[in-house]
Amino acid sequence: MNATEHMIRRAIRLAMTGRGRVEPNPMVGCVLARDGRVIGEGYHTHFGGPHAEPQALADCMARGESPAGATAYVTLEPCCHVRKKTPPCAPRLIEAKIAKVVLGCLDPNPAVNGNGVAMLRAAGIDVSRVDPALEAECKQLIAPFLLRTCCRRPYVTLKWAETADGKIAGPGGSRLQITGEPANQLVHLLRSRSDAIMVGVNTVLADDPQLTARGVEHSRLHTRIILDSKLRAPANARIFLASGEKERTIIFHSPAAAANPPADERISRLLNAGAQLILRGENPNDRLSLTDVFEHSLLSDLSDLMVEPGPAVAQSFFESGLAHRLWIFRSARRVNDDSAPSAIKVPSEYVVTGHMKIGDDVLTEYLDTKSDAFFAAVPSADFVLAAEALM
Ligand code: AOF
Ligand code: ZN
């Protein structure tokens, strides 16, 4: 690994520390070095908080070092725009007399996008870009931010658990606890870093889940979404228990359900339970069209969406190409019963980016190589952080 790669990788790892708190901003890391020696480092810690570059400059000063003449390795182009939450970073690097900036990738934000580089160069700073493979890793780090900027869609993670014989429930579809406690805790952590969680109504009917993030320090999960074309979700389901001022449960349903008279009764019960109902179209298979659902402004406002699908919902996501990442937990136990429902096969466009043993289960992460949020087959921040926590 050459020196640039080493420093940028260090900056990538630092950036990951902000995961779950910086969104919808990107994770960003910065390392200041002179003659191959690190003299300061920092990362964007939380939304509205200081950016990576001022954090690294402050760290440099705290170490009694001078940034003058040093090289700044940043995973993202330093910002140069104003009228936002924090002062711009490019002028800070110029004032600090940084000599060289090595850049992971450009900021897709139209207010920056090349303007940060131009500002640095105009001040006489030597700006260079990393090679394309490393640039792809820097882009993968901020895939949700890139996707939001280009396409106004959330980064979608599908998570499910299956047994060693590929079953997702017990005989006849009976409820079955597949994963152990360490895997369950990790799922709650992943939920806590999502803006919203989505399930199909069959999961509500079969498992009656609460779909909240429990046992975590910090959570930004306040929205639960049910795909329920025929409005079959019972108003006394546990998913509605968390409804409140900040917490919301949204049901996407189809026109047929709303037009049918008995549905009126169900609608008023669901509204009383605190649900918000959103009418969408239906596709020819009698299912909600995911493309329609994702066009709703509610979805385009999200940055991370976690889906805990049964096989039918997973299939719809695969067909519409809307799932960017898969987290599949596989347990060692077997059901050995043909009446138990099976998990769906992972389509061939998904590439494995890591395996991790967690308790008695194995987590495999996959990324969709065909999606517009795929740049490099590297483990996500969530995967890296979880693997480190287990060491
Ligand atoms: C950087 N370094 O560490 C980050 C950057 O509202 P603000 O002030 O936090 O600005 C957010 C925008 O700044 C964000 O949309 C993105 O363009 C850029 N993020 N830039 O130089 C950082 N987090
Ligand atoms: Zn900045």
Short mmCIF file of C-alpha atoms and ligand atoms in Angstrom, two decimals:
data_model
loop_
_atom_site.label_atom_id
_atom_site.label_comp_id
_atom_site.label_asym_id
_atom_site.label_seq_id
_atom_site.Cartn_x
_atom_site.Cartn_y
_atom_site.Cartn_z
CA MET A 1 0.00 0.00 0.00
CA ASN A 2 1.51 3.38 -0.93
CA ALA A 3 1.49 6.40 1.41
CA THR A 4 -1.53 8.06 -0.21
CA GLU A 5 -3.57 4.89 0.00
CA HIS A 6 -2.58 4.40 3.63
CA MET A 7 -3.63 7.94 4.62
CA ILE A 8 -6.88 7.90 2.64
CA ARG A 9 -7.82 4.51 4.13
CA ARG A 10 -7.15 5.95 7.56
CA ALA A 11 -9.41 8.89 6.68
CA ILE A 12 -12.12 6.48 5.45
CA ARG A 13 -12.02 4.57 8.72
CA LEU A 14 -12.18 7.83 10.71
CA ALA A 15 -15.17 8.95 8.63
CA MET A 16 -17.04 5.75 9.53
CA THR A 17 -17.01 6.77 13.20
CA GLY A 18 -19.73 9.30 12.34
CA ARG A 19 -22.10 6.61 11.03
CA GLY A 20 -25.63 6.98 12.38
CA ARG A 21 -25.17 10.59 13.50
CA VAL A 22 -24.10 12.59 10.44
CA GLU A 23 -26.92 11.61 8.09
CA PRO A 24 -28.31 12.90 5.79
CA ASN A 25 -24.84 14.47 5.51
CA PRO A 26 -22.02 12.24 4.24
CA MET A 27 -19.46 10.54 6.48
CA VAL A 28 -16.18 12.41 5.95
CA GLY A 29 -12.67 11.90 7.36
CA CYS A 30 -9.48 13.98 7.20
CA VAL A 31 -5.85 13.17 8.03
CA LEU A 32 -3.11 15.83 8.16
CA ALA A 33 0.42 14.55 7.58
CA ARG A 34 3.92 15.82 7.09
CA ASP A 35 6.78 13.66 5.77
CA GLY A 36 4.61 10.57 6.18
CA ARG A 37 3.84 11.35 9.85
CA VAL A 38 0.25 12.00 11.00
CA ILE A 39 0.01 15.38 12.77
CA GLY A 40 -3.77 15.65 13.08
CA GLU A 41 -6.97 13.83 12.21
CA GLY A 42 -10.70 14.32 12.44
CA TYR A 43 -14.10 13.37 11.09
CA HIS A 44 -17.57 14.82 10.72
CA THR A 45 -19.11 13.82 14.03
CA HIS A 46 -22.81 14.66 13.78
CA PHE A 47 -25.35 16.47 11.62
CA GLY A 48 -24.93 20.22 12.11
CA GLY A 49 -21.59 19.63 13.85
CA PRO A 50 -18.08 20.53 12.67
CA HIS A 51 -16.74 19.06 9.44
CA ALA A 52 -13.77 16.70 9.18
CA GLU A 53 -11.22 19.35 8.14
CA PRO A 54 -11.68 21.81 11.07
CA GLN A 55 -11.70 18.80 13.42
CA ALA A 56 -8.34 17.66 12.01
CA LEU A 57 -6.90 21.19 12.23
CA ALA A 58 -8.03 21.47 15.86
CA ASP A 59 -6.49 18.06 16.61
CA CYS A 60 -3.23 19.22 14.96
CA MET A 61 -3.10 22.34 17.18
CA ALA A 62 -3.95 20.28 20.28
CA ARG A 63 -0.93 18.10 19.52
CA GLY A 64 1.24 21.24 19.41
CA GLU A 65 1.87 20.76 15.68
CA SER A 66 1.62 23.37 12.93
CA PRO A 67 -0.47 22.55 9.84
CA ALA A 68 1.58 24.97 7.69
CA GLY A 69 3.09 23.13 4.75
CA ALA A 70 1.32 19.84 5.61
CA THR A 71 -0.74 17.58 3.32
CA ALA A 72 -4.46 17.11 3.99
CA TYR A 73 -5.93 13.75 2.96
CA VAL A 74 -9.71 14.08 2.74
CA THR A 75 -12.27 11.47 1.68
CA LEU A 76 -14.50 14.21 0.18
CA GLU A 77 -13.83 17.51 -1.56
CA PRO A 78 -13.65 20.32 1.05
CA CYS A 79 -16.77 22.49 0.98
CA CYS A 80 -16.65 26.12 -0.10
CA HIS A 81 -20.28 27.20 0.11
CA VAL A 82 -21.86 29.44 2.73
CA ARG A 83 -25.36 29.96 4.17
CA LYS A 84 -25.34 26.54 5.78
CA LYS A 85 -24.84 25.12 9.26
CA THR A 86 -21.04 25.37 9.49
CA PRO A 87 -18.39 27.66 7.94
CA PRO A 88 -16.80 26.34 4.71
CA CYS A 89 -13.70 24.11 4.97
CA ALA A 90 -11.65 25.13 1.90
CA PRO A 91 -10.96 28.67 3.31
CA ARG A 92 -9.96 27.04 6.62
CA LEU A 93 -7.33 24.89 4.86
CA ILE A 94 -6.06 27.96 2.96
CA GLU A 95 -5.77 30.01 6.19
CA ALA A 96 -3.94 27.13 7.87
CA LYS A 97 -1.38 27.24 5.00
CA ILE A 98 -1.90 23.62 4.00
CA ALA A 99 0.42 22.95 1.03
CA LYS A 100 -1.27 19.95 -0.56
CA VAL A 101 -4.72 18.38 -0.58
CA VAL A 102 -5.30 14.78 -1.66
CA LEU A 103 -8.92 14.22 -2.49
CA GLY A 104 -10.94 10.99 -2.29
CA CYS A 105 -13.87 12.16 -4.42
CA LEU A 106 -15.73 15.28 -5.48
CA ASP A 107 -18.71 16.51 -3.48
CA PRO A 108 -21.83 15.84 -5.59
CA ASN A 109 -23.55 18.75 -3.84
CA PRO A 110 -24.03 21.23 -6.76
CA ALA A 111 -22.98 24.10 -4.47
CA VAL A 112 -19.54 22.47 -4.15
CA ASN A 113 -18.85 19.95 -6.99
CA GLY A 114 -15.45 21.16 -8.23
CA ASN A 115 -15.73 24.64 -6.71
CA GLY A 116 -13.91 23.50 -3.57
CA VAL A 117 -11.01 22.23 -5.67
CA ALA A 118 -10.99 25.47 -7.72
CA MET A 119 -10.86 27.60 -4.57
CA LEU A 120 -7.93 25.59 -3.16
CA ARG A 121 -6.02 25.76 -6.45
CA ALA A 122 -6.64 29.50 -6.81
CA ALA A 123 -4.93 29.89 -3.43
CA GLY A 124 -1.89 28.00 -4.71
CA ILE A 125 -2.61 24.66 -3.00
CA ASP A 126 -1.51 21.56 -4.90
CA VAL A 127 -4.68 19.44 -5.26
CA SER A 128 -4.45 15.85 -6.45
CA ARG A 129 -6.96 13.05 -6.80
CA VAL A 130 -6.54 9.44 -5.68
CA ASP A 131 -6.56 6.64 -8.27
CA PRO A 132 -9.95 5.47 -9.59
CA ALA A 133 -10.10 2.32 -7.42
CA LEU A 134 -9.60 4.29 -4.21
CA GLU A 135 -11.96 7.01 -5.42
CA ALA A 136 -14.61 4.30 -5.87
CA GLU A 137 -14.14 3.28 -2.22
CA CYS A 138 -14.57 6.91 -1.12
CA LYS A 139 -17.78 7.08 -3.14
CA GLN A 140 -19.04 3.80 -1.72
CA LEU A 141 -18.56 5.26 1.77
CA ILE A 142 -21.07 8.01 0.94
CA ALA A 143 -23.36 5.99 -1.37
CA PRO A 144 -26.55 7.10 0.47
CA PHE A 145 -25.52 10.77 0.13
CA LEU A 146 -24.67 10.34 -3.57
CA LEU A 147 -27.98 8.57 -4.19
CA ARG A 148 -29.95 11.26 -2.41
CA THR A 149 -28.19 14.00 -4.34
CA CYS A 150 -28.58 12.38 -7.76
CA CYS A 151 -31.87 10.56 -7.45
CA ARG A 152 -33.74 11.62 -4.30
CA ARG A 153 -34.12 8.02 -3.16
CA PRO A 154 -33.08 6.32 0.09
CA TYR A 155 -30.27 3.79 0.34
CA VAL A 156 -32.10 0.52 0.93
CA THR A 157 -30.89 -2.40 3.03
CA LEU A 158 -32.79 -5.69 3.05
CA LYS A 159 -32.20 -7.75 6.16
CA TRP A 160 -33.42 -11.23 6.88
CA ALA A 161 -32.45 -14.38 8.76
CA GLU A 162 -32.54 -17.94 7.45
CA THR A 163 -31.69 -21.36 8.81
CA ALA A 164 -28.93 -23.60 7.48
CA ASP A 165 -31.57 -25.27 5.26
CA GLY A 166 -32.76 -21.89 3.94
CA LYS A 167 -35.98 -21.59 5.98
CA ILE A 168 -37.34 -18.29 7.29
CA ALA A 169 -40.01 -19.75 9.61
CA GLY A 170 -41.02 -23.03 11.20
CA PRO A 171 -43.36 -25.78 9.91
CA GLY A 172 -46.43 -24.29 8.21
CA GLY A 173 -45.01 -20.78 8.62
CA SER A 174 -45.01 -20.89 12.44
CA ARG A 175 -42.92 -18.25 14.22
CA LEU A 176 -39.31 -19.25 14.70
CA GLN A 177 -36.47 -17.41 16.44
CA ILE A 178 -33.63 -18.03 14.00
CA THR A 179 -30.76 -15.83 15.21
CA GLY A 180 -29.15 -15.58 18.64
CA GLU A 181 -28.85 -12.57 20.93
CA PRO A 182 -25.65 -11.01 19.49
CA ALA A 183 -27.17 -10.94 15.99
CA ASN A 184 -30.42 -9.50 17.36
CA GLN A 185 -28.52 -6.69 19.08
CA LEU A 186 -26.74 -5.88 15.84
CA VAL A 187 -30.09 -5.69 14.03
CA HIS A 188 -31.32 -3.16 16.60
CA LEU A 189 -28.16 -1.12 16.05
CA LEU A 190 -28.70 -1.17 12.29
CA ARG A 191 -32.34 -0.17 12.81
CA SER A 192 -31.20 2.75 14.99
CA ARG A 193 -29.09 4.11 12.12
CA SER A 194 -32.01 4.04 9.66
CA ASP A 195 -34.56 6.80 9.19
CA ALA A 196 -37.27 4.28 8.54
CA ILE A 197 -38.02 0.59 8.59
CA MET A 198 -40.35 -1.15 6.16
CA VAL A 199 -42.18 -4.49 6.22
CA GLY A 200 -44.93 -6.20 4.27
CA VAL A 201 -48.25 -6.78 6.00
CA ASN A 202 -47.59 -10.54 6.15
CA THR A 203 -44.79 -9.86 8.63
CA VAL A 204 -47.16 -7.77 10.78
CA LEU A 205 -49.73 -10.57 10.70
CA ALA A 206 -47.27 -13.41 11.34
CA ASP A 207 -44.81 -11.87 13.84
CA ASP A 208 -46.56 -8.78 15.25
CA PRO A 209 -43.21 -6.95 15.55
CA GLN A 210 -42.75 -3.55 17.24
CA LEU A 211 -40.09 -2.50 14.73
CA THR A 212 -38.35 -0.13 17.11
CA ALA A 213 -34.64 0.09 17.91
CA ARG A 214 -34.09 -1.19 21.44
CA GLY A 215 -31.00 -1.34 23.64
CA VAL A 216 -29.15 1.32 21.63
CA GLU A 217 -27.57 4.59 22.77
CA HIS A 218 -28.87 6.80 20.00
CA SER A 219 -31.59 6.24 17.46
CA ARG A 220 -32.87 8.14 14.48
CA LEU A 221 -35.50 5.53 13.61
CA HIS A 222 -38.84 7.23 13.97
CA THR A 223 -40.80 5.94 10.99
CA ARG A 224 -42.30 2.52 10.36
CA ILE A 225 -43.78 1.70 6.99
CA ILE A 226 -46.14 -1.16 6.15
CA LEU A 227 -46.82 -2.27 2.58
CA ASP A 228 -50.43 -3.35 2.88
CA SER A 229 -52.40 -3.15 -0.37
CA LYS A 230 -55.60 -4.61 1.13
CA LEU A 231 -55.38 -2.91 4.52
CA ARG A 232 -55.14 -6.15 6.43
CA ALA A 233 -52.98 -4.78 9.28
CA PRO A 234 -54.94 -5.14 12.55
CA ALA A 235 -55.37 -1.88 14.47
CA ASN A 236 -54.18 -3.58 17.67
CA ALA A 237 -50.84 -4.66 16.14
CA ARG A 238 -47.81 -3.83 18.28
CA ILE A 239 -46.29 -1.78 15.47
CA PHE A 240 -48.78 1.00 16.32
CA LEU A 241 -47.79 1.11 19.99
CA ALA A 242 -44.92 3.49 19.37
CA SER A 243 -47.06 6.02 17.44
CA GLY A 244 -46.62 9.44 18.98
CA GLU A 245 -45.44 12.96 18.37
CA LYS A 246 -42.14 12.02 16.77
CA GLU A 247 -42.89 8.39 15.99
CA ARG A 248 -45.07 7.53 13.04
CA THR A 249 -46.41 4.44 11.34
CA ILE A 250 -47.36 4.74 7.71
CA ILE A 251 -49.38 2.29 5.67
CA PHE A 252 -49.15 2.29 1.89
CA HIS A 253 -52.30 0.72 0.48
CA SER A 254 -54.05 0.41 -2.85
CA PRO A 255 -57.25 2.03 -4.23
CA ALA A 256 -59.30 -1.19 -4.16
CA ALA A 257 -58.89 -1.41 -0.41
CA ALA A 258 -60.13 2.12 0.08
CA ALA A 259 -63.12 1.77 -2.25
CA ASN A 260 -64.45 -1.38 -0.66
CA PRO A 261 -67.10 -0.43 2.02
CA PRO A 262 -65.85 -2.71 4.83
CA ALA A 263 -62.52 -1.00 4.38
CA ASP A 264 -63.99 2.24 5.82
CA GLU A 265 -64.28 0.59 9.17
CA ARG A 266 -60.70 -0.66 8.99
CA ILE A 267 -59.47 2.73 7.87
CA SER A 268 -61.02 4.53 10.82
CA ARG A 269 -59.66 1.95 13.26
CA LEU A 270 -56.16 2.27 11.80
CA LEU A 271 -56.37 6.06 11.90
CA ASN A 272 -57.45 5.86 15.55
CA ALA A 273 -54.45 3.63 16.23
CA GLY A 274 -52.28 6.51 14.99
CA ALA A 275 -51.48 5.19 11.51
CA GLN A 276 -51.06 7.49 8.55
CA LEU A 277 -52.60 6.02 5.37
CA ILE A 278 -51.22 6.68 1.91
CA LEU A 279 -53.02 5.56 -1.22
CA ARG A 280 -50.88 4.27 -4.10
CA GLY A 281 -51.44 2.30 -7.29
CA GLU A 282 -51.44 -1.46 -7.62
CA ASN A 283 -49.49 -3.48 -10.14
CA PRO A 284 -51.00 -6.35 -12.19
CA ASN A 285 -50.08 -8.96 -9.55
CA ASP A 286 -52.38 -7.36 -7.04
CA ARG A 287 -49.39 -5.94 -5.24
CA LEU A 288 -48.40 -2.39 -4.47
CA SER A 289 -45.98 -1.06 -7.04
CA LEU A 290 -42.73 -0.35 -5.24
CA THR A 291 -41.77 2.15 -7.91
CA ASP A 292 -44.95 4.10 -7.07
CA VAL A 293 -44.25 3.87 -3.36
CA PHE A 294 -40.70 5.13 -3.84
CA GLU A 295 -41.95 8.11 -5.82
CA HIS A 296 -43.83 9.38 -2.78
CA SER A 297 -42.19 12.42 -1.15
CA LEU A 298 -42.06 10.56 2.15
CA LEU A 299 -39.59 8.07 0.68
CA SER A 300 -37.56 10.66 -1.21
CA ASP A 301 -36.93 12.46 2.08
CA LEU A 302 -35.27 9.41 3.62
CA SER A 303 -31.57 8.73 3.58
CA ASP A 304 -31.39 5.16 4.95
CA LEU A 305 -34.27 2.72 4.69
CA MET A 306 -34.09 -0.70 6.29
CA VAL A 307 -36.47 -3.37 5.03
CA GLU A 308 -37.16 -6.58 6.93
CA PRO A 309 -38.88 -8.47 4.12
CA GLY A 310 -40.55 -11.82 3.73
CA PRO A 311 -39.85 -13.60 0.42
CA ALA A 312 -42.61 -11.75 -1.50
CA VAL A 313 -41.45 -8.28 -0.50
CA ALA A 314 -37.81 -9.25 -1.14
CA GLN A 315 -38.81 -10.46 -4.61
CA SER A 316 -40.53 -7.11 -5.35
CA PHE A 317 -37.39 -5.26 -4.31
CA PHE A 318 -35.21 -7.46 -6.51
CA GLU A 319 -37.58 -7.04 -9.48
CA SER A 320 -37.60 -3.26 -9.15
CA GLY A 321 -33.84 -3.01 -8.52
CA LEU A 322 -34.42 -0.91 -5.42
CA ALA A 323 -32.34 -2.85 -2.84
CA HIS A 324 -28.74 -1.65 -2.60
CA ARG A 325 -27.46 -3.82 0.21
CA LEU A 326 -28.42 -7.15 1.78
CA TRP A 327 -27.65 -8.30 5.30
CA ILE A 328 -28.43 -12.00 5.58
CA PHE A 329 -27.98 -13.83 8.85
CA ARG A 330 -27.61 -17.61 8.56
CA SER A 331 -27.95 -19.77 11.63
CA ALA A 332 -26.53 -23.24 12.13
CA ARG A 333 -29.91 -24.76 13.02
CA ARG A 334 -32.10 -26.64 10.55
CA VAL A 335 -35.89 -26.93 10.34
CA ASN A 336 -35.99 -30.09 8.17
CA ASP A 337 -39.63 -29.65 7.24
CA ASP A 338 -40.97 -29.10 3.72
CA SER A 339 -43.94 -27.08 4.98
CA ALA A 340 -41.62 -24.38 6.36
CA PRO A 341 -41.34 -21.38 3.99
CA SER A 342 -38.00 -20.88 2.27
CA ALA A 343 -35.97 -17.72 1.81
CA ILE A 344 -35.59 -16.30 -1.65
CA LYS A 345 -32.29 -16.81 -3.50
CA VAL A 346 -29.93 -13.89 -3.74
CA PRO A 347 -29.83 -12.66 -7.38
CA SER A 348 -26.52 -12.95 -9.23
CA GLU A 349 -25.96 -9.17 -9.48
CA TYR A 350 -25.25 -9.07 -5.75
CA VAL A 351 -21.60 -9.37 -4.73
CA VAL A 352 -20.46 -10.53 -1.28
CA THR A 353 -18.49 -7.82 0.55
CA GLY A 354 -17.97 -9.71 3.80
CA HIS A 355 -18.79 -12.57 6.13
CA MET A 356 -18.82 -12.22 9.90
CA LYS A 357 -19.36 -14.79 12.61
CA ILE A 358 -21.64 -13.31 15.24
CA GLY A 359 -22.56 -15.62 18.12
CA ASP A 360 -23.67 -18.87 16.48
CA ASP A 361 -24.79 -17.07 13.31
CA VAL A 362 -22.98 -15.84 10.22
CA LEU A 363 -23.78 -12.45 8.69
CA THR A 364 -23.10 -12.00 5.00
CA GLU A 365 -23.20 -8.55 3.41
CA TYR A 366 -23.97 -8.16 -0.31
CA LEU A 367 -24.09 -5.08 -2.53
CA ASP A 368 -26.08 -4.74 -5.76
CA THR A 369 -23.43 -4.20 -8.46
CA LYS A 370 -26.09 -3.00 -10.92
CA SER A 371 -27.47 -0.23 -8.72
CA ASP A 372 -26.74 3.47 -9.13
CA ALA A 373 -25.32 3.46 -5.58
CA PHE A 374 -22.62 0.86 -6.29
CA PHE A 375 -19.02 1.93 -6.80
CA ALA A 376 -16.79 -0.64 -5.10
CA ALA A 377 -17.19 -4.12 -3.58
CA VAL A 378 -16.06 -3.09 -0.11
CA PRO A 379 -17.75 -3.69 3.27
CA SER A 380 -20.02 -0.89 4.46
CA ALA A 381 -19.31 1.26 7.53
CA ASP A 382 -21.95 -0.74 9.43
CA PHE A 383 -20.18 -3.99 8.59
CA VAL A 384 -16.70 -2.69 9.44
CA LEU A 385 -17.86 -1.20 12.76
CA ALA A 386 -19.69 -4.41 13.72
CA ALA A 387 -16.69 -6.58 12.86
CA GLU A 388 -14.39 -4.37 14.95
CA ALA A 389 -16.80 -4.42 17.89
CA LEU A 390 -16.62 -8.22 17.88
CA MET A 391 -12.83 -8.33 17.95
C1 AOF B 1 -16.70 18.97 4.00
N1 AOF B 1 -16.34 18.27 5.10
O1 AOF B 1 -16.79 16.92 6.81
C2 AOF B 1 -18.53 17.39 5.30
C3 AOF B 1 -18.90 18.07 4.10
O2 AOF B 1 -24.71 22.12 6.72
P1 AOF B 1 -23.24 21.86 6.78
O3 AOF B 1 -22.42 23.08 7.09
O4 AOF B 1 -22.87 20.70 7.70
O5 AOF B 1 -22.77 21.42 5.31
C4 AOF B 1 -23.22 20.21 4.74
C5 AOF B 1 -22.68 20.03 3.36
O6 AOF B 1 -21.24 20.05 3.37
C6 AOF B 1 -23.04 18.67 2.79
O7 AOF B 1 -24.23 18.72 2.04
C7 AOF B 1 -21.85 18.36 1.89
O8 AOF B 1 -21.95 19.02 0.65
C8 AOF B 1 -20.69 18.96 2.67
N2 AOF B 1 -20.15 17.97 3.60
N3 AOF B 1 -17.96 18.82 3.49
O9 AOF B 1 -15.91 19.75 3.50
C9 AOF B 1 -17.19 17.50 5.79
N4 AOF B 1 -19.44 16.65 5.99
ZN ZN B 2 -16.84 21.44 5.04
#
